[in-house]
Short mmCIF file of C-alpha atoms in Angstrom, two decimals:
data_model
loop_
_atom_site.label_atom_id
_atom_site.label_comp_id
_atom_site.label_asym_id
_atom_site.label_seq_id
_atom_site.Cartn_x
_atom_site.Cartn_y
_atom_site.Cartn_z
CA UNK A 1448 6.26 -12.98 20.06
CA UNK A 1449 5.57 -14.99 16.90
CA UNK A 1450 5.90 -13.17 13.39
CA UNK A 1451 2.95 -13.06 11.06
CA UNK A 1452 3.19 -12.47 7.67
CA UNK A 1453 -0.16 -10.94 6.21
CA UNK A 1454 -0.91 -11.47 2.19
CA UNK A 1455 -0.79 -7.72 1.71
CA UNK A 1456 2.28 -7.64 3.92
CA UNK A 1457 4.01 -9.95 1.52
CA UNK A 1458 3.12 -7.89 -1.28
CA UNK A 1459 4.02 -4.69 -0.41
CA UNK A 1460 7.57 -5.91 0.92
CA UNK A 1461 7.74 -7.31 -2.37
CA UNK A 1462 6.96 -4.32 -4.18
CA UNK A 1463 9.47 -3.21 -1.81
CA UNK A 1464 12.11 -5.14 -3.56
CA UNK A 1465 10.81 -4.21 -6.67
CA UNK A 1466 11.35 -0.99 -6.32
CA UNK A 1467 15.14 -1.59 -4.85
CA UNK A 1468 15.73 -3.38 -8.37
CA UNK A 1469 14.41 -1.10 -10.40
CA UNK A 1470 16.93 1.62 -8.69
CA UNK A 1471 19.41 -0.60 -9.32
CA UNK A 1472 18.31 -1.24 -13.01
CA UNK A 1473 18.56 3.24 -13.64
CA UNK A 1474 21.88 3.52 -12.10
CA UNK A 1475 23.05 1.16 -15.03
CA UNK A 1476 21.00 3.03 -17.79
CA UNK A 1477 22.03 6.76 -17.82
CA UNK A 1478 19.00 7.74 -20.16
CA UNK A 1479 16.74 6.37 -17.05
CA UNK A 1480 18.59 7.89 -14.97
CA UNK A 1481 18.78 11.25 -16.66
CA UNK A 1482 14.98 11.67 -16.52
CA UNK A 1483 14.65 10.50 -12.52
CA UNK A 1484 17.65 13.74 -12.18
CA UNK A 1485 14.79 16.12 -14.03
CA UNK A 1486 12.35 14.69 -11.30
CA UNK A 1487 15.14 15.91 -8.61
CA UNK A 1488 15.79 19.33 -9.48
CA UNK A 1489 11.88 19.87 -9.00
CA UNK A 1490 11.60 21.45 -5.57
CA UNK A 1491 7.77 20.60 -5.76
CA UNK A 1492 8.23 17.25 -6.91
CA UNK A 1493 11.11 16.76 -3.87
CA UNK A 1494 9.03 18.34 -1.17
CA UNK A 1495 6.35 16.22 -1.86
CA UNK A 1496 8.73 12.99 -2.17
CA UNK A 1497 9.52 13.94 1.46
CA UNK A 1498 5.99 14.14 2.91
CA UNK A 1499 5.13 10.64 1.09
CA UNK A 1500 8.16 8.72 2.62
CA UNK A 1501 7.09 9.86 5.94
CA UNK A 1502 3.54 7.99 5.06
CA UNK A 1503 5.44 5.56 3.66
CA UNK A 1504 8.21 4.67 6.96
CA UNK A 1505 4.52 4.71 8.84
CA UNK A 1506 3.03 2.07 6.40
CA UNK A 1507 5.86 -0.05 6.90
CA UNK A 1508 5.97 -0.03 10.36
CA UNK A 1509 2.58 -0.84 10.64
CA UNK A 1510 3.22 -3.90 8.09
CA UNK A 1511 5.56 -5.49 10.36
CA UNK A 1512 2.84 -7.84 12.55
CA UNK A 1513 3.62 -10.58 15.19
CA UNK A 1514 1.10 -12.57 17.67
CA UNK A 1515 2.23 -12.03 21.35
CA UNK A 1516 2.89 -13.98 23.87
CA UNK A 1517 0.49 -15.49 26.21
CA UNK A 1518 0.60 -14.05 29.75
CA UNK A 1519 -0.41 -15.73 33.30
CA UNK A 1520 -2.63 -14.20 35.78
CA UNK A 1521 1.01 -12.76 37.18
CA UNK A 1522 1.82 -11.35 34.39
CA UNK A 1523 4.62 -13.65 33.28
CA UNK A 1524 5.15 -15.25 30.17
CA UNK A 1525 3.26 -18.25 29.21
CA UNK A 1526 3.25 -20.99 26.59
CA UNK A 1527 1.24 -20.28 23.33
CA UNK A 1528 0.05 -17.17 21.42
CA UNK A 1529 -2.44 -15.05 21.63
CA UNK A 1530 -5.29 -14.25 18.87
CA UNK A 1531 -4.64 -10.74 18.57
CA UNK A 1532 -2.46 -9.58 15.71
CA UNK A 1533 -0.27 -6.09 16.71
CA UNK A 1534 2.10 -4.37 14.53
CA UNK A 1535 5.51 -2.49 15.18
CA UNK A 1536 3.69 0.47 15.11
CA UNK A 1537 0.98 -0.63 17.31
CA UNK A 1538 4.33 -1.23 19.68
CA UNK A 1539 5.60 2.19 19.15
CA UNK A 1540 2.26 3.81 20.06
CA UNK A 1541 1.40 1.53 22.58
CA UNK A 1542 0.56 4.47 25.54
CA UNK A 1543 -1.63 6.09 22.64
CA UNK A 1544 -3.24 2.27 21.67
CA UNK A 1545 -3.70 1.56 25.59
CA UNK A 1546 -5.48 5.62 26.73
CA UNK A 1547 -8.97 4.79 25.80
CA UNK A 1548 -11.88 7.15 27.69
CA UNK A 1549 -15.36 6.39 28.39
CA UNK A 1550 -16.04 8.27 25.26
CA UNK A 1551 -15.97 11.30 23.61
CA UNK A 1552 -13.28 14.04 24.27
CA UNK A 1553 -11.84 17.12 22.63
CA UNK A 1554 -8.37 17.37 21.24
CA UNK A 1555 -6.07 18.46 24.30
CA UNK A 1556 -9.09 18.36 26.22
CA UNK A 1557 -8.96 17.31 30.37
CA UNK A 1558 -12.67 16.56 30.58
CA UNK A 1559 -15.36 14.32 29.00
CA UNK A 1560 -17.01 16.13 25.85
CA UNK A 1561 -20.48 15.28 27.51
CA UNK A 1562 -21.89 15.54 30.79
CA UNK A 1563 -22.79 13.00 33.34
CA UNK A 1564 -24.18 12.77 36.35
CA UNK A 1565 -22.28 12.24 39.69
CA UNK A 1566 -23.13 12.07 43.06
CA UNK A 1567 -21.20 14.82 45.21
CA UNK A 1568 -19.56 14.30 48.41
CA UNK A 1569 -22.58 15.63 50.10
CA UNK A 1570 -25.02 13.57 48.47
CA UNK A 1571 -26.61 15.16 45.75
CA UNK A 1572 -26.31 14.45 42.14
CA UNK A 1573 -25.14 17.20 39.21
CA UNK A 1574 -24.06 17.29 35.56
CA UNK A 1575 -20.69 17.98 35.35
CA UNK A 1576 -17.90 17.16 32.77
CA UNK A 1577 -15.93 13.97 34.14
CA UNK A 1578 -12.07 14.25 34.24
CA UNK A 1579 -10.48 12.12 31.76
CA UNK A 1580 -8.54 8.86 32.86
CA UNK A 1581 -5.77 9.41 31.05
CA UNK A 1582 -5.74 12.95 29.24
CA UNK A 1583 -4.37 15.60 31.53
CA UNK A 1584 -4.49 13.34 34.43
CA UNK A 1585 -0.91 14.31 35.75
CA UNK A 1586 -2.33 17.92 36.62
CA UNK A 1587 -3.53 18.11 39.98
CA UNK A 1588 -5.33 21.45 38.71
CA UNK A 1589 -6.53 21.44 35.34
CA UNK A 1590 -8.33 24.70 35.16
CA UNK A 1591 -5.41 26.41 36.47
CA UNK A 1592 -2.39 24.14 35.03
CA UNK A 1593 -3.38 23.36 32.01
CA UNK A 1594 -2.38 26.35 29.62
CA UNK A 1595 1.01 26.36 30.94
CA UNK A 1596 1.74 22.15 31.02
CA UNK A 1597 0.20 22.61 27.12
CA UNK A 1598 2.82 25.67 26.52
CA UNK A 1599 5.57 23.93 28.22
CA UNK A 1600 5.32 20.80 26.25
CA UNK A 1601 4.96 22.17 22.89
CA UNK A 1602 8.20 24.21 23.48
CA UNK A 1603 9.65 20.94 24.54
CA UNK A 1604 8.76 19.35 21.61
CA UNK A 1605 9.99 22.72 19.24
CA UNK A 1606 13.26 21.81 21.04
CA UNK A 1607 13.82 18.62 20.42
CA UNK A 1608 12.50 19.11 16.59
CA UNK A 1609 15.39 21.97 16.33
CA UNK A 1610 17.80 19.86 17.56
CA UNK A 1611 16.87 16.95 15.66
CA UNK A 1612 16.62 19.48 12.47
CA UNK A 1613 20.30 20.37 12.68
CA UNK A 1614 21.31 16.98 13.41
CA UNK A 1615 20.01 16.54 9.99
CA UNK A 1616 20.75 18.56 8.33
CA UNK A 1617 24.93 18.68 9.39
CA UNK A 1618 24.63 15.33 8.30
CA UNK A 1619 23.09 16.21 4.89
CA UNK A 1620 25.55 19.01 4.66
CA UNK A 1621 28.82 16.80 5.32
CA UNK A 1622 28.18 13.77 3.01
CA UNK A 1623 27.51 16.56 0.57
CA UNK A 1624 30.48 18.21 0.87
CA UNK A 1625 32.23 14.79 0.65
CA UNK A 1626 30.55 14.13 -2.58
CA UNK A 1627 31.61 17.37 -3.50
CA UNK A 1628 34.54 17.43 -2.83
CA UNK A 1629 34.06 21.08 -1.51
CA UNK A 1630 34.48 22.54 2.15
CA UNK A 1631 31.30 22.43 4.70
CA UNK A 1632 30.52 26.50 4.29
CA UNK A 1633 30.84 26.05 0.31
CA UNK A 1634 28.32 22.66 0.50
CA UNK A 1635 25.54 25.00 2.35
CA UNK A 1636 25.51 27.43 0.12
CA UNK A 1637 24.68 25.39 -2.71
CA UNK A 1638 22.17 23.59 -1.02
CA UNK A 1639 20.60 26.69 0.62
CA UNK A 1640 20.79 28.68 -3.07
CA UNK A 1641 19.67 25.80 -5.40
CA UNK A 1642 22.66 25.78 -7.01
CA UNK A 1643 22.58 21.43 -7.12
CA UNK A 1644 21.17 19.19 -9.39
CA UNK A 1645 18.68 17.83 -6.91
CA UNK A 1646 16.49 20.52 -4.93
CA UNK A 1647 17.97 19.59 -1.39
CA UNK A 1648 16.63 23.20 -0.17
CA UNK A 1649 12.93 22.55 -1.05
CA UNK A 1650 13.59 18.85 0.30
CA UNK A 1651 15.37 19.94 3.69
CA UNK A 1652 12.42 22.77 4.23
CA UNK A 1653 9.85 20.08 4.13
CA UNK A 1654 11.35 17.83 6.60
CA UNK A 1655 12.47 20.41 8.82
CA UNK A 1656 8.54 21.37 8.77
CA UNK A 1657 7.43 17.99 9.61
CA UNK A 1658 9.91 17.96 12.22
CA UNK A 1659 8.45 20.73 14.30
CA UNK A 1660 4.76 20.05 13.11
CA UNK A 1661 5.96 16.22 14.66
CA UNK A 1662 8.02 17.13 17.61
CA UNK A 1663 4.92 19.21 19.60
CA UNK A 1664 2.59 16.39 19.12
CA UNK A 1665 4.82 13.93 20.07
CA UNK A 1666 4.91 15.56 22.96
CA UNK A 1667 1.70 16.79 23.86
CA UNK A 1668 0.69 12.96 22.99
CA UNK A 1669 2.70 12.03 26.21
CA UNK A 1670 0.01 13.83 28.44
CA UNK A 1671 -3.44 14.59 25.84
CA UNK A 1672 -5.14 13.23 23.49
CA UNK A 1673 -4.36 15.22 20.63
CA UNK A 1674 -7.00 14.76 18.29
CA UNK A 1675 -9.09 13.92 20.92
CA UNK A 1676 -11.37 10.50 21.15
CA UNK A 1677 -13.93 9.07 19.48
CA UNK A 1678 -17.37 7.14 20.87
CA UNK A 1679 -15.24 4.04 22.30
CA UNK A 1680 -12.71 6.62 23.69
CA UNK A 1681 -9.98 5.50 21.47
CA UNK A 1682 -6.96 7.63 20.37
CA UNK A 1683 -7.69 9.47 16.82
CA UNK A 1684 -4.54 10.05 16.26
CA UNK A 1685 -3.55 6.44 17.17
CA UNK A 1686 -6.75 5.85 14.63
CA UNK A 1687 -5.45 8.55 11.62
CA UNK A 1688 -2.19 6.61 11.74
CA UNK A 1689 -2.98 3.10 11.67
CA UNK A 1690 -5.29 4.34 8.36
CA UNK A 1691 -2.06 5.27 6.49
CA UNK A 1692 -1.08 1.71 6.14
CA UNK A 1693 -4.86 1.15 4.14
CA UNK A 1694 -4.43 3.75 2.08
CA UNK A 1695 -1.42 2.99 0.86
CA UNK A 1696 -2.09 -0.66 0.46
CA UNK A 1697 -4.75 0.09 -1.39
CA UNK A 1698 -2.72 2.60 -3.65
CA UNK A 1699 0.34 0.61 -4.29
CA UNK A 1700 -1.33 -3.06 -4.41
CA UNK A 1701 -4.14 -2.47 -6.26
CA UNK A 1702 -1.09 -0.91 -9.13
CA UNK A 1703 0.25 -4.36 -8.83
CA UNK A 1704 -3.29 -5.75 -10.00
CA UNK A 1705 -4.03 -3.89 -13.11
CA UNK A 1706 -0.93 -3.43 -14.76
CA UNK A 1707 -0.71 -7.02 -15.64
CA UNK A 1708 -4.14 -6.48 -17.49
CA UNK A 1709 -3.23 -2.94 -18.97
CA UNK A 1710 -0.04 -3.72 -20.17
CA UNK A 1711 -0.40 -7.17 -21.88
CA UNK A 1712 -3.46 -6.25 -23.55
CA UNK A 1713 -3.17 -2.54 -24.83
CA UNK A 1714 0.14 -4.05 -26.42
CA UNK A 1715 -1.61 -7.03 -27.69
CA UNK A 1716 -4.39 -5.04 -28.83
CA UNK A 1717 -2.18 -2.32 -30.49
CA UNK A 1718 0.84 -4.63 -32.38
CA UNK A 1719 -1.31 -7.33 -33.14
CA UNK A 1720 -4.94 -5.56 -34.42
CA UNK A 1721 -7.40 -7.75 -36.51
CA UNK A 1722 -9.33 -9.85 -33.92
CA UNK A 1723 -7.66 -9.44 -31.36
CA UNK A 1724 -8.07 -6.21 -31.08
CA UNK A 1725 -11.74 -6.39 -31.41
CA UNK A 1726 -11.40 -9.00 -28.65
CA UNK A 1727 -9.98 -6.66 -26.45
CA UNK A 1728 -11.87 -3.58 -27.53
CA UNK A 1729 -15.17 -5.09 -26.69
CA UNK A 1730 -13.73 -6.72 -22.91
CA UNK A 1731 -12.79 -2.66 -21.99
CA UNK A 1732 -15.87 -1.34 -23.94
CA UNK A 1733 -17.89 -3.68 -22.00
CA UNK A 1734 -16.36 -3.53 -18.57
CA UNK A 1735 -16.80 0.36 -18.85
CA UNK A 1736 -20.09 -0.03 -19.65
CA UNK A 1737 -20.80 -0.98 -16.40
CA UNK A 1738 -21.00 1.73 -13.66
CA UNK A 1739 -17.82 0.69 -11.27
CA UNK A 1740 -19.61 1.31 -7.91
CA UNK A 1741 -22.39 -1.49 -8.89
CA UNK A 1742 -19.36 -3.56 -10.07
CA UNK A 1743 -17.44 -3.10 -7.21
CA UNK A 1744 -20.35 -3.83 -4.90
CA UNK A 1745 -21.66 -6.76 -6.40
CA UNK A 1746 -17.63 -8.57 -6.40
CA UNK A 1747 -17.34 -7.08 -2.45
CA UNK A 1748 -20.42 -8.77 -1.52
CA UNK A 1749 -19.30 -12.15 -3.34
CA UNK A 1750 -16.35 -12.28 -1.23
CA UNK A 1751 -17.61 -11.43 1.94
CA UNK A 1752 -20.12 -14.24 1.50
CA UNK A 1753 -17.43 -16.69 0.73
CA UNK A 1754 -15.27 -15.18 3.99
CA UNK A 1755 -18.32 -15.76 5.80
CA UNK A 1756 -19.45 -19.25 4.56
CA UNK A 1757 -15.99 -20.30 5.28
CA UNK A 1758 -14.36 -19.00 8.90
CA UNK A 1759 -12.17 -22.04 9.25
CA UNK A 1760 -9.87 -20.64 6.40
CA UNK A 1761 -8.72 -17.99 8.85
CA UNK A 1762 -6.91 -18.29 12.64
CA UNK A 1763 -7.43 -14.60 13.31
CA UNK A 1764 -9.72 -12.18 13.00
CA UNK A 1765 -6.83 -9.79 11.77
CA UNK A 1766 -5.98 -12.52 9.14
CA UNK A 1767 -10.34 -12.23 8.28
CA UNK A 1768 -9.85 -8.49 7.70
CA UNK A 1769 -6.65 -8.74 5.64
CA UNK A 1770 -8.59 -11.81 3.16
CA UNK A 1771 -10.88 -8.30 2.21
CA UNK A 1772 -8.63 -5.83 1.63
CA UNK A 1773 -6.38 -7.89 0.11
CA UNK A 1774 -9.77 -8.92 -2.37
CA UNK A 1775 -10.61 -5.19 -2.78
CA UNK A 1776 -7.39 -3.98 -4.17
CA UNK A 1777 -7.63 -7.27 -6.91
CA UNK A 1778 -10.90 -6.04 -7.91
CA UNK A 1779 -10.23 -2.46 -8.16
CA UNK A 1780 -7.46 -3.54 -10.14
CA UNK A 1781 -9.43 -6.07 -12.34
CA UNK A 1782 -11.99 -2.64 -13.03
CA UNK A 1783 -9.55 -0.05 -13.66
CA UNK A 1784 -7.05 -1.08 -15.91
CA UNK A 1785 -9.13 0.06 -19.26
CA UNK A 1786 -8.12 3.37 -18.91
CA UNK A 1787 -4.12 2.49 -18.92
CA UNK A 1788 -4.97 -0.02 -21.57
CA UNK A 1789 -6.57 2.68 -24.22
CA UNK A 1790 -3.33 4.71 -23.72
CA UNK A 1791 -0.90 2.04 -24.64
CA UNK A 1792 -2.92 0.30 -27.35
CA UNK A 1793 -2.79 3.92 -29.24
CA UNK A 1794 0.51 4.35 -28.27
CA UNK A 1795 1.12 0.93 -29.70
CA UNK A 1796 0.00 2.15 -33.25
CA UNK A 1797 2.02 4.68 -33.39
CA UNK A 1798 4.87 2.70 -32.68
CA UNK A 1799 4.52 -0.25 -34.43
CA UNK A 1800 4.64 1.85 -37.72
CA UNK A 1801 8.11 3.29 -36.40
CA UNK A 1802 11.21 2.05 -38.70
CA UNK A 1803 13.07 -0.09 -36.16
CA UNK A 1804 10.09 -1.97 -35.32
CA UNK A 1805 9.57 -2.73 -39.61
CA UNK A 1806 13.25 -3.66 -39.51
CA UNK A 1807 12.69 -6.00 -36.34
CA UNK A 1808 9.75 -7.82 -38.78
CA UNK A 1809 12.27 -7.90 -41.90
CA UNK A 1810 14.43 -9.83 -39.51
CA UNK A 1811 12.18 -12.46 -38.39
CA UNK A 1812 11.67 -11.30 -35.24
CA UNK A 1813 8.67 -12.94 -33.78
CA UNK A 1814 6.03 -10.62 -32.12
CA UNK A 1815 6.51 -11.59 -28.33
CA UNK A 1816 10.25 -10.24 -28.72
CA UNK A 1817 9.08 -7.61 -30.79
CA UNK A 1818 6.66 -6.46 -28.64
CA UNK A 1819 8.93 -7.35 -25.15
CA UNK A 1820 11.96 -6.15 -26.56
CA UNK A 1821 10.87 -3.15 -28.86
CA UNK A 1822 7.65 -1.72 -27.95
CA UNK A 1823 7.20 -2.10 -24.21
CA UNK A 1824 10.78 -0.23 -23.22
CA UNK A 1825 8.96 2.26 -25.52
CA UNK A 1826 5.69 2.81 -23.46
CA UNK A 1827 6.94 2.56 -20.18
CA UNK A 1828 7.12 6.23 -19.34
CA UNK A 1829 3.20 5.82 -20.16
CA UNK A 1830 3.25 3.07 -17.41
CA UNK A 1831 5.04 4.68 -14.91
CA UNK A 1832 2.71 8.34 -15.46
CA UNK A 1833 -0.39 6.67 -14.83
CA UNK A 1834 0.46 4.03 -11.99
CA UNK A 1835 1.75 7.64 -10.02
CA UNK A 1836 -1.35 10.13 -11.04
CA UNK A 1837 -3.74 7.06 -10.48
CA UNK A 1838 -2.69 6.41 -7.04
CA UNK A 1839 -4.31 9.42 -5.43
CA UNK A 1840 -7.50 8.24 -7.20
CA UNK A 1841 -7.03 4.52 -5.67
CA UNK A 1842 -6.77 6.40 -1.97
CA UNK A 1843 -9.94 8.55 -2.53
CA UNK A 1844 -11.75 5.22 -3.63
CA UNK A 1845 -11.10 3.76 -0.71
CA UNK A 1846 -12.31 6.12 1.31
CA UNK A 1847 -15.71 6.41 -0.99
CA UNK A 1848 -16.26 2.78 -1.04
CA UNK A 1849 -15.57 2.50 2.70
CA UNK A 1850 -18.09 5.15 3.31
CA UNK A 1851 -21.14 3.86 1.63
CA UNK A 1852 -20.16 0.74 3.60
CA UNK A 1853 -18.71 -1.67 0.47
CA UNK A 1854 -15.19 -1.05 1.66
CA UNK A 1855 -12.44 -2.84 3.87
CA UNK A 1856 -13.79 -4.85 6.23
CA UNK A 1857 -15.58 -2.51 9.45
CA UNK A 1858 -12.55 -3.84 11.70
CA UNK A 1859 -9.82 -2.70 9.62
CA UNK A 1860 -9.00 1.11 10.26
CA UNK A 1861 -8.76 3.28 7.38
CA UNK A 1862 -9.81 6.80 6.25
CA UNK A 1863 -13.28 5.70 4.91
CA UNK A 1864 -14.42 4.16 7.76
CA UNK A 1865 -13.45 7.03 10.11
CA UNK A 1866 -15.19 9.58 7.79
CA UNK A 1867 -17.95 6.71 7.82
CA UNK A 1868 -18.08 7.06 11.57
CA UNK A 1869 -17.50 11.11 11.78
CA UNK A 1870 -21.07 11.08 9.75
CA UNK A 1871 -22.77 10.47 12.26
CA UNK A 1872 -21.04 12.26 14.97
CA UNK A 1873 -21.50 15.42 12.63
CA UNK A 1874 -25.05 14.91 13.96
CA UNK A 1875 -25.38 14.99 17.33
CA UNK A 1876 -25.12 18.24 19.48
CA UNK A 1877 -22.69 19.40 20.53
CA UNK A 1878 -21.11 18.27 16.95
CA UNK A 1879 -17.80 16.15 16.90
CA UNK A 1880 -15.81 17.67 14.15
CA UNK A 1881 -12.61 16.21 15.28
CA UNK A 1882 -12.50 12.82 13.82
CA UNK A 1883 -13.64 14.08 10.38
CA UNK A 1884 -10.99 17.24 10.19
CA UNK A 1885 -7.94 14.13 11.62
CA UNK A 1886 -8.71 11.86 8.93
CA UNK A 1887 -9.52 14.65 6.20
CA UNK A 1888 -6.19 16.25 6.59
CA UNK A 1889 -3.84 13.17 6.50
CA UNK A 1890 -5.89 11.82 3.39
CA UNK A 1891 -5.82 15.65 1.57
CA UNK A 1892 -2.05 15.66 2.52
CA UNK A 1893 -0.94 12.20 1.18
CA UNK A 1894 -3.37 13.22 -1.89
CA UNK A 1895 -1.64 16.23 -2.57
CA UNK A 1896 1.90 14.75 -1.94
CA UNK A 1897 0.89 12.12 -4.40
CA UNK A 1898 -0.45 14.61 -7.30
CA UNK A 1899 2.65 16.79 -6.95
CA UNK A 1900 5.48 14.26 -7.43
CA UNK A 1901 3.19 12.83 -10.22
CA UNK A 1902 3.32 16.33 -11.83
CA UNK A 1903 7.05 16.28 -11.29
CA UNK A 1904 7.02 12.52 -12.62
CA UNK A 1905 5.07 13.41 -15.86
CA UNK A 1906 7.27 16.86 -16.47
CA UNK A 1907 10.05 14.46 -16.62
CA UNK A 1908 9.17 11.54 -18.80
CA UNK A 1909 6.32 12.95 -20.82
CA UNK A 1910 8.23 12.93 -24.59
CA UNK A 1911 6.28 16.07 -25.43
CA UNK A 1912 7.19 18.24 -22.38
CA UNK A 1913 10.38 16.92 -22.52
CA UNK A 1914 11.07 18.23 -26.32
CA UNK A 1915 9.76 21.57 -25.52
CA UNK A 1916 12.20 21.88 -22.27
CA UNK A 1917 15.12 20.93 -24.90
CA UNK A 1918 14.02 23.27 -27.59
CA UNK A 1919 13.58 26.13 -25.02
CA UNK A 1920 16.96 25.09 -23.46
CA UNK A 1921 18.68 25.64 -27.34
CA UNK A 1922 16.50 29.12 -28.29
CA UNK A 1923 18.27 30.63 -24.90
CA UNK A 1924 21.87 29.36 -25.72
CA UNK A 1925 21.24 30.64 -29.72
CA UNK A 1926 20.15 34.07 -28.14
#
């Protein structure tokens, strides 16, 4: 296989690393690293860290792509490459990618969701419900084998979750009591209690859940589809998890965008005032001005005309697909940074009137280091609130956009264009409600997982919050 390295691959590796240095830059500062602690004793905050690094080990799996190797007509390797772009996770979930049906069919189901007719051996024709290629086809009886094959496999999969759990968490428990320097027993307790620092009960509960919510289907996915198929026949859950990586490129690239925009400016505009903070006020008075849908469309539909006046700038169709995505997070990021901006540029104001910022201008300081040096350490709790509360909003505009059809491109699998599709199943009779309720519930869970470790994140840093938890903390030791 030959490794290809997307543009949106390359920048979420990178934000990858910057997110390794960063960790690396708070173990050296302790008053950075005092407020991430506060963000570890919520259990909330921790439970939801868990669910989003599960979406997150997905995203990267699926950002790992390579072009495979050629094959003759026996099946051997050949010289050259093939077109098709796969990822590590369309490896992994190969039996899943490769089960496609004629069309529709029920989650767990053994039959067709619509009937057809067939001729019988005696030579007349009926509607019946086909059996399935690949869903249920090891049961020689479905009718009669299928509630126990369905009951045996999710017990399977309970099992292997269990022991999986306890591997776990045995682990979790001895490194702790290392660290501790305290026996096993003692270690579990404190964990189990919340009696630590970070909330590794609330943390070990949520992956122990996702263990045995991911251990049955993993093992009913061996047999049945379990989210059934859509139109084409194709795997939704093979569909709901390839849309992860999309929504969280969209969420975590489209950060990388704006804050460029929000946090040069809103400084600017703040430190420096006369005209070029008029400058500045009229660009993000302007911009919002401008409903963001019509924005959005018209700077879409520019860039899929140049992608389709120019097909020679792209070898795959994958590489096509990436060109728009990769142009839709730079424009949602070129149309929402105002709101980040606003915050800073008042929060510039109030700084810049602050005494060691007038003793950095009776020095001579120059107002790049004042502002670099002095002002921006000083906002960046600001920074780091809204990039986490607005990437739930970035997700759900993906999935609008995609919807009314100005989204990623119609190849690239996301949850917009599977709600897109579900619209129109929601139509037909009998209705297809399973696509829609898949790609719902893994959006309204990394959603929610998002807006709870923001909370956590803003209870942490937020000055205000922060004051009030220290002033509470000093009325209960005076009383």
């Amino acid at each position: 296989m030959m490794p290809i390295v997307l543009w949106t691959d390359a920048l979420v590796f990178l934000l990858l690393a910057a997110t390794a240095g960063a960790g690396l830059y708070i173990r050296r500062h302790e008053y950075l690293l005092a407020s991430w602690r506060r963000v570890g004793e919520s259990r909330a905050g921790m439970a939801a860290l868990v669910v989003l690094l599960a979406f997150v080990a997905v995203g990267l799996l699926d950002s790992l792509h390579y072009r495979p190797r050629l094959a003759d007509a026996n099946g051997r390797p050949a010289n050259g490459y093939g077109t098709e772009v796969r990822s590590v996770l369309d490896a992994l979930l190969q039996p899943l990618r490769a089960a496609t049906e004629k069309t529709y069919s029920a989650p767990l189901a053994t039959h067709l969701y619509a009937r057809e007719t067939v001729e019988l051996p005696d030579g007349t024709q009926a509607r019946v419900f086909p059996r399935l290629k690949h869903g249920g086809a090891h049961l020689g009886d479905a009718e009669a084998e299928w509630g126990g094959d369905v009951a045996w496999r999710i017990l399977r999969g309970l099992f292997f979750a269990v022991l999986a759990g306890l591997t776990f968490l045995l682990g979790a428990v001895h490194l702790a009591a290392r660290h501790w320097a305290v026996g096993r027993s003692q270690a579990w307790r404190r964990m189990r209690r919340g009696e630590t620092r970070f909330a590794w009960n609330a943390a070990l509960l949520t992956a122990g859940l996702l263990l045995l919510l991911a251990g049955p289907a993993i093992s009913l996915a061996g047999g049945y589809h379990v989210f059934g198929t859509d139109k084409v026949g194709q795997d939704v859950l093979y569909l709901t998890l390839k849309s992860i990586r999309t929504g969280l490129v969209i969420g975590t690239v489209t950060t990388l965008a704006m804050l460029p925009f929000a946090v040069a400016l809103g400084i600017a505009a703040g430190y420096l005032g006369g005209w070029v903070d008029d400058v500045i006020q009229y660009l993000y008075t302007t911009l919002n001005s401008i409903p963001g849908v019509l924005l959005i469309a018209a700077a879409v539909l520019m860039v899929q005309v140049a992608i389709d006046t120019h097909p020679d700038w792209f070898a795959t169709a994958a590489q096509r697909a990436d060109a728009r995505l990769l142009a839709l997070c730079l424009i949602l990021g070129v149309t929402s940074w105002t709101g980040l901006c606003r915050l800073l540029r008042a929060e510039t104001l109030k700084l810049r009137e602050l005494e060691y910022v007038q003793a950095a201008q009776a020095f001579g300081a120059s107002a790049a280091r004042i502002m670099g040096r002095h002002i921006l350490p000083n906002v960046m709790h600001i920074v780091l609130i809204a990039v986490v509360m607005d990437f739930s909003g970035l997700v759900l505009a993906e999935a609008v956009l995609s919807y009314i059809g100005i989204g990623v491109d119609p190849s690239t699998i996301s949850f917009g264009t599977m709600i897109n599709t579900a619209r129109l199943e929601l139509a037909r009779e009998p209705v297809v409600w399973w696509s829609l309720v898949a790609a719902f519930t893994f959006m309204f869970v990394l959603v929610l997982a998002a807006n709870l470790f923001s909370d956590a994140v803003r209870d942490a840093f937020d000055p205000r919050l922060t004051g009030r938890r220290i002033a509470h903390s000093a009325q209960g030791q005076t009383a």
